[in-house]
Coordinates of C-alpha atoms in Angstrom, one line a residue:
M126 CA 0.1 0.0 0.0
Q127 CA 1.0 3.5 -0.9
P128 CA 2.1 5.9 1.9
L129 CA -0.7 8.0 2.9
F130 CA -0.5 11.7 2.0
I131 CA -2.4 13.8 4.7
Q132 CA -2.7 17.5 3.8
D133 CA -2.9 20.5 6.2
T134 CA -6.7 20.8 5.8
D135 CA -7.0 17.2 7.0
V136 CA -4.6 17.7 9.9
A137 CA -6.5 20.5 11.1
R138 CA -9.8 18.3 11.3
L139 CA -8.1 15.4 12.6
L140 CA -6.3 17.0 15.6
D141 CA -7.5 18.8 18.7
H142 CA -5.4 20.3 21.2
G143 CA -6.9 17.9 24.1
S144 CA -5.9 14.6 22.1
V145 CA -2.5 16.4 21.4
I146 CA -1.6 17.1 25.0
D147 CA -2.4 13.4 25.7
V148 CA -0.2 11.9 23.1
L149 CA 2.6 14.4 24.0
D150 CA 2.3 13.2 27.5
Q151 CA 2.6 9.6 26.6
A152 CA 5.6 10.3 24.3
Y153 CA 7.5 12.2 26.9
L154 CA 6.7 9.5 29.5
D155 CA 8.2 6.9 27.2
F156 CA 11.2 9.3 26.5
G157 CA 11.9 9.4 30.2
A158 CA 11.7 5.2 30.3
G159 CA 14.1 4.8 27.3
R160 CA 11.1 4.0 24.7
A161 CA 11.7 7.1 22.7
S162 CA 14.5 9.4 21.5
V163 CA 15.0 12.6 19.9
H164 CA 16.8 13.2 16.2
P165 CA 18.4 16.6 16.9
R166 CA 17.6 19.3 14.4
T167 CA 20.3 19.9 11.7
R168 CA 20.4 23.1 9.4
S169 CA 22.0 23.6 6.0
E170 CA 22.3 27.0 4.4
C171 CA 22.9 28.5 0.9
A172 CA 22.7 31.9 0.1
D173 CA 19.3 33.1 1.5
A174 CA 17.8 29.6 1.9
R175 CA 17.8 27.3 4.8
L176 CA 17.0 23.5 4.9
S177 CA 16.3 22.0 8.5
S178 CA 15.4 18.5 9.5
M179 CA 14.6 17.1 12.9
G180 CA 12.8 13.8 13.9
G181 CA 12.2 11.2 16.6
I182 CA 11.7 7.4 17.3
W183 CA 8.9 6.3 19.4
T184 CA 9.3 2.6 20.0
G185 CA 6.5 2.7 22.6
R186 CA 4.3 3.1 19.5
N187 CA 6.5 1.4 16.9
V188 CA 7.1 4.5 14.8
A189 CA 9.7 7.0 13.7
A190 CA 9.6 10.3 11.8
V191 CA 11.4 13.1 10.3
K192 CA 10.1 16.8 9.6
V193 CA 11.9 18.5 7.0
Y194 CA 11.4 22.4 6.0
P195 CA 13.0 25.1 4.2
T196 CA 13.1 28.8 5.4
L197 CA 13.1 31.5 2.9
A198 CA 12.4 35.2 4.1
G199 CA 11.4 34.1 7.6
R200 CA 8.7 31.7 6.3
F201 CA 8.6 28.1 6.7
S202 CA 7.1 25.1 4.9
F203 CA 6.9 21.7 6.9
L204 CA 6.7 18.0 5.7
V205 CA 6.6 15.0 7.8
N206 CA 7.6 11.5 6.8
L207 CA 6.2 9.0 9.3
F208 CA 7.8 5.2 9.3
D209 CA 6.3 2.0 10.8
L210 CA 9.0 0.2 12.6
G211 CA 7.5 -3.1 12.3
S212 CA 7.6 -3.3 8.6
N213 CA 10.3 -0.8 8.1
K214 CA 8.2 1.2 5.6
A215 CA 6.8 4.7 5.1
I216 CA 3.1 4.7 6.1
A217 CA 2.4 8.5 5.8
V218 CA 3.6 11.8 4.3
L219 CA 2.0 14.8 6.1
E220 CA 2.0 18.3 5.5
G221 CA 3.4 19.9 8.7
N222 CA 2.2 23.5 9.2
E223 CA -0.9 22.5 10.9
L224 CA 0.7 19.8 12.9
T225 CA 3.6 22.1 14.0
R226 CA 0.9 24.5 15.2
F227 CA -1.0 22.0 17.4
R228 CA 2.1 20.3 18.8
T229 CA 3.7 23.7 19.9
A230 CA 0.6 25.2 21.5
A231 CA -0.4 21.7 23.2
Q232 CA 3.0 21.2 24.6
T233 CA 2.8 24.6 26.5
A234 CA -0.7 23.6 27.9
L235 CA 0.8 20.3 28.9
I236 CA 3.5 21.8 30.9
A237 CA 1.3 24.5 32.2
S238 CA -1.2 21.8 33.4
K239 CA 1.5 20.4 35.7
V240 CA 2.8 23.6 37.5
V241 CA 0.2 26.3 37.3
P242 CA -2.7 26.5 39.7
A243 CA -6.2 25.1 38.4
G244 CA -7.7 28.6 39.0
A245 CA -5.4 30.8 37.0
S246 CA -7.4 33.7 35.9
K247 CA -5.1 35.9 33.7
L248 CA -3.2 35.2 30.5
A249 CA -0.5 37.5 29.0
L250 CA 0.0 36.8 25.2
F251 CA 2.8 38.2 23.4
G252 CA 2.2 37.9 19.8
A253 CA -1.2 37.2 18.2
G254 CA -0.2 35.5 15.1
V255 CA -0.9 31.9 14.1
Q256 CA 1.1 30.3 16.9
G257 CA 0.0 33.0 19.6
R258 CA -3.5 32.1 18.7
A259 CA -3.1 28.6 18.7
Q260 CA -1.4 28.9 22.4
A261 CA -4.2 30.9 23.4
A262 CA -6.7 28.3 22.4
A263 CA -4.9 25.3 23.8
L264 CA -4.5 27.1 27.3
C265 CA -8.1 28.1 27.3
G266 CA -8.9 24.3 27.1
V267 CA -7.0 23.8 30.5
F268 CA -7.5 27.1 32.5
P269 CA -10.7 29.3 33.0
F270 CA -9.0 32.6 32.3
Q271 CA -11.2 35.5 33.0
D272 CA -8.7 38.0 31.4
I273 CA -6.5 37.7 28.3
A274 CA -4.2 40.6 27.6
V275 CA -2.7 40.6 24.2
V276 CA 0.5 42.6 23.1
D277 CA 0.9 42.5 19.4
P278 CA 2.4 45.1 17.0
Q279 CA -0.3 44.2 14.3
D280 CA -3.9 45.1 14.6
S281 CA -5.5 42.2 16.7
E282 CA -8.6 44.0 17.7
D283 CA -10.8 41.9 15.5
W284 CA -9.3 38.5 16.9
C285 CA -9.6 39.7 20.4
R286 CA -13.3 40.3 19.9
R287 CA -14.1 36.9 18.2
F288 CA -11.8 35.1 20.8
A289 CA -13.8 36.8 23.4
L290 CA -17.0 35.6 22.0
S291 CA -15.7 32.1 21.9
T292 CA -14.2 31.9 25.4
G293 CA -16.3 34.2 27.6
A294 CA -13.0 36.0 28.6
S295 CA -12.2 39.7 28.7
V296 CA -9.6 39.7 25.7
Y297 CA -8.0 43.1 25.0
A298 CA -5.0 44.7 23.5
C299 CA -2.6 46.7 25.9
S300 CA 0.9 47.5 26.7
A301 CA 3.4 45.0 27.7
E302 CA 3.6 45.9 31.4
E303 CA 0.0 46.0 31.8
A304 CA -0.2 42.4 30.3
V305 CA 2.4 41.0 32.5
R306 CA 1.2 42.7 35.9
G307 CA -0.8 40.1 37.8
A308 CA -0.6 37.5 35.1
D309 CA -0.7 33.9 36.1
V310 CA 0.5 32.6 32.6
V311 CA 2.7 34.7 30.2
V312 CA 3.3 33.3 26.6
T313 CA 5.8 34.9 24.1
A314 CA 5.1 33.8 20.6
T315 CA 6.9 36.3 18.8
R316 CA 10.0 36.6 16.4
S317 CA 11.5 39.3 18.4
T318 CA 15.4 38.7 19.0
E319 CA 15.2 41.0 22.1
P320 CA 13.3 40.5 25.4
V321 CA 9.6 41.6 25.1
F322 CA 8.9 42.4 28.8
L323 CA 10.8 43.1 32.0
G324 CA 11.1 40.2 34.4
H325 CA 10.5 42.4 37.5
W326 CA 7.0 42.9 36.4
L327 CA 6.2 39.2 36.9
K328 CA 4.0 38.1 39.9
S329 CA 5.8 35.7 42.2
R330 CA 4.2 32.6 41.1
A331 CA 3.9 33.2 37.3
F332 CA 4.4 30.6 34.5
V333 CA 6.4 31.8 31.5
A334 CA 6.4 30.0 28.3
A335 CA 8.8 31.3 25.5
V336 CA 7.9 29.7 22.4
G337 CA 8.7 32.2 19.6
I338 CA 12.4 31.7 18.5
S339 CA 14.8 28.8 18.5
S340 CA 17.9 30.8 17.6
P341 CA 21.0 31.0 20.0
K342 CA 21.5 34.6 19.1
G343 CA 17.8 35.6 19.9
R344 CA 15.8 36.0 23.1
E345 CA 12.3 36.7 24.3
L346 CA 13.1 36.7 27.9
D347 CA 15.5 39.0 29.8
D348 CA 18.0 37.8 32.4
A349 CA 15.8 39.0 35.4
T350 CA 13.0 36.6 34.3
L351 CA 15.4 33.6 34.5
D352 CA 17.1 35.0 37.4
R353 CA 14.0 35.2 39.2
A354 CA 12.6 31.6 38.2
E355 CA 12.7 28.7 40.8
R356 CA 12.8 26.3 37.9
V357 CA 13.6 26.6 34.1
I358 CA 12.2 23.9 32.0
V359 CA 13.3 22.8 28.6
E360 CA 12.3 20.0 26.2
W361 CA 15.8 18.3 25.9
L362 CA 18.9 19.8 27.3
P363 CA 21.3 18.7 24.5
Q364 CA 19.2 20.7 21.9
S365 CA 18.2 23.6 24.0
M366 CA 21.7 24.4 25.1
E367 CA 22.6 24.7 21.4
E368 CA 19.3 26.7 20.2
A369 CA 17.6 28.3 23.1
G370 CA 19.0 31.8 22.8
D371 CA 17.0 33.0 26.0
I372 CA 19.0 30.3 28.0
V373 CA 22.4 30.5 26.0
L374 CA 22.8 34.2 26.3
W375 CA 21.6 34.0 29.9
N376 CA 24.2 31.7 30.9
A377 CA 27.0 33.6 28.8
A378 CA 26.0 36.9 30.5
K379 CA 25.6 35.7 34.1
A380 CA 27.7 32.6 34.1
T381 CA 24.9 30.9 35.7
K382 CA 25.0 27.5 36.8
L383 CA 22.5 24.9 35.2
D384 CA 21.3 23.6 38.6
K385 CA 17.8 24.9 38.2
T386 CA 17.5 23.9 34.5
L387 CA 15.4 20.7 34.0
D388 CA 14.5 18.8 30.8
L389 CA 11.4 16.8 30.2
P390 CA 13.3 13.5 30.2
M391 CA 14.6 14.0 33.6
L392 CA 11.1 15.2 34.8
Y393 CA 9.3 12.2 33.3
A394 CA 11.7 9.7 34.5
G395 CA 11.4 10.9 38.0
K396 CA 15.0 12.0 38.1
A397 CA 14.1 15.5 39.3
P398 CA 10.7 16.5 40.7
W399 CA 8.2 18.8 38.9
P400 CA 8.1 22.3 40.5
D401 CA 5.4 22.5 43.2
V402 CA 2.1 23.9 41.7
G403 CA 2.3 27.7 42.3
S404 CA 5.4 27.8 44.0
G405 CA 7.7 30.4 42.6
I406 CA 8.3 31.5 39.0
T407 CA 8.6 28.5 36.4
V408 CA 9.9 29.2 33.0
F409 CA 9.2 26.8 30.1
K410 CA 11.6 27.5 27.1
S411 CA 10.5 25.5 24.0
V412 CA 12.5 25.2 20.7
G413 CA 10.2 22.4 19.5
T414 CA 11.5 18.6 19.1
G415 CA 11.1 15.9 16.6
L416 CA 9.7 13.8 19.2
A417 CA 6.6 16.0 19.5
D418 CA 6.3 15.8 15.8
T419 CA 6.4 12.1 15.6
A420 CA 3.7 11.8 18.2
C421 CA 1.4 14.3 16.4
A422 CA 2.0 12.5 13.2
Y423 CA 1.4 9.2 14.6
L424 CA -2.0 10.6 16.0
A425 CA -3.1 12.1 12.9
Y426 CA -2.3 9.0 10.9
Q427 CA -4.2 6.6 13.3
R428 CA -7.3 9.0 12.9
A429 CA -6.9 9.2 9.1
S430 CA -6.9 5.4 9.0
R431 CA -10.1 5.3 11.1
S432 CA -11.8 7.9 8.9
G433 CA -11.3 6.6 5.6
L434 CA -8.4 8.6 4.5
V435 CA -6.3 5.6 3.5
G436 CA -4.3 4.1 0.7
G437 CA -3.8 7.8 -0.6
S438 CA -7.4 8.4 -1.4
R439 CA -8.9 11.9 -1.0
E440 CA -12.1 11.0 0.7
A441 CA -13.3 13.7 3.2
V442 CA -12.6 13.3 6.7
A443 CA -15.4 13.5 9.1

């Protein structure tokens, strides 16, 4: 049977944030137990073009995947190749733009669900683009936010109105300081290479998720945010210490020890405790992992197979 081709429009119908949160939780649990691994991101450049690849092996589900994507003028186009380890054959090729949107947002919500008090009421959102909006949607599925403060250089008022109607929250554009003051959860989903807010504005038990940039030369968080944090969580230390500019530049400037920086394999394996809910500031710095892509591709493929989108057919997915 030919590998199944799953378009972005199909992925958008097949996935939902709650299910992606669950499958990521399972994948990282297996990572901690040695039943999954990350294939690190590699990049090649020529003139103004960049080609990147990243992947993962998930023996807990008998699959592996590699995501490849070119970057041109700051724009991405993702493609994921999914393999069955039992037959050693390709079983699906997925357009990866929607998949990346879902897995990045769901991962923030997953980590937040473990360290943020259930009654969190204010979200500060920096960046209301595609990923910022996905972050807000995923988090609203976990927490009953009453206020969502949005900081975005583009005109986001129309989205704020629509999101307020769909969530029942008060959603409004404001300044960076107004957004951060009193926020239980702060998410940065920008392409800024400089810090987007001042760390001393954070409340003492805030959760901060920085997801917008994966370059060692750029950062969305300042030193004060990381200095104040009780714990800094990353996905996988070997990759994050190469790519996470927020942490790379913080360490370079402050000569800070990594004794408060934890990664998901450590936490899921029980080698380090999860931060106590609501105890101090927790920072989650995400650069994305190929294991998360693998888990989401597996979920989309499983649902496509059950929905009639099989054998390369283009039947509508319910």
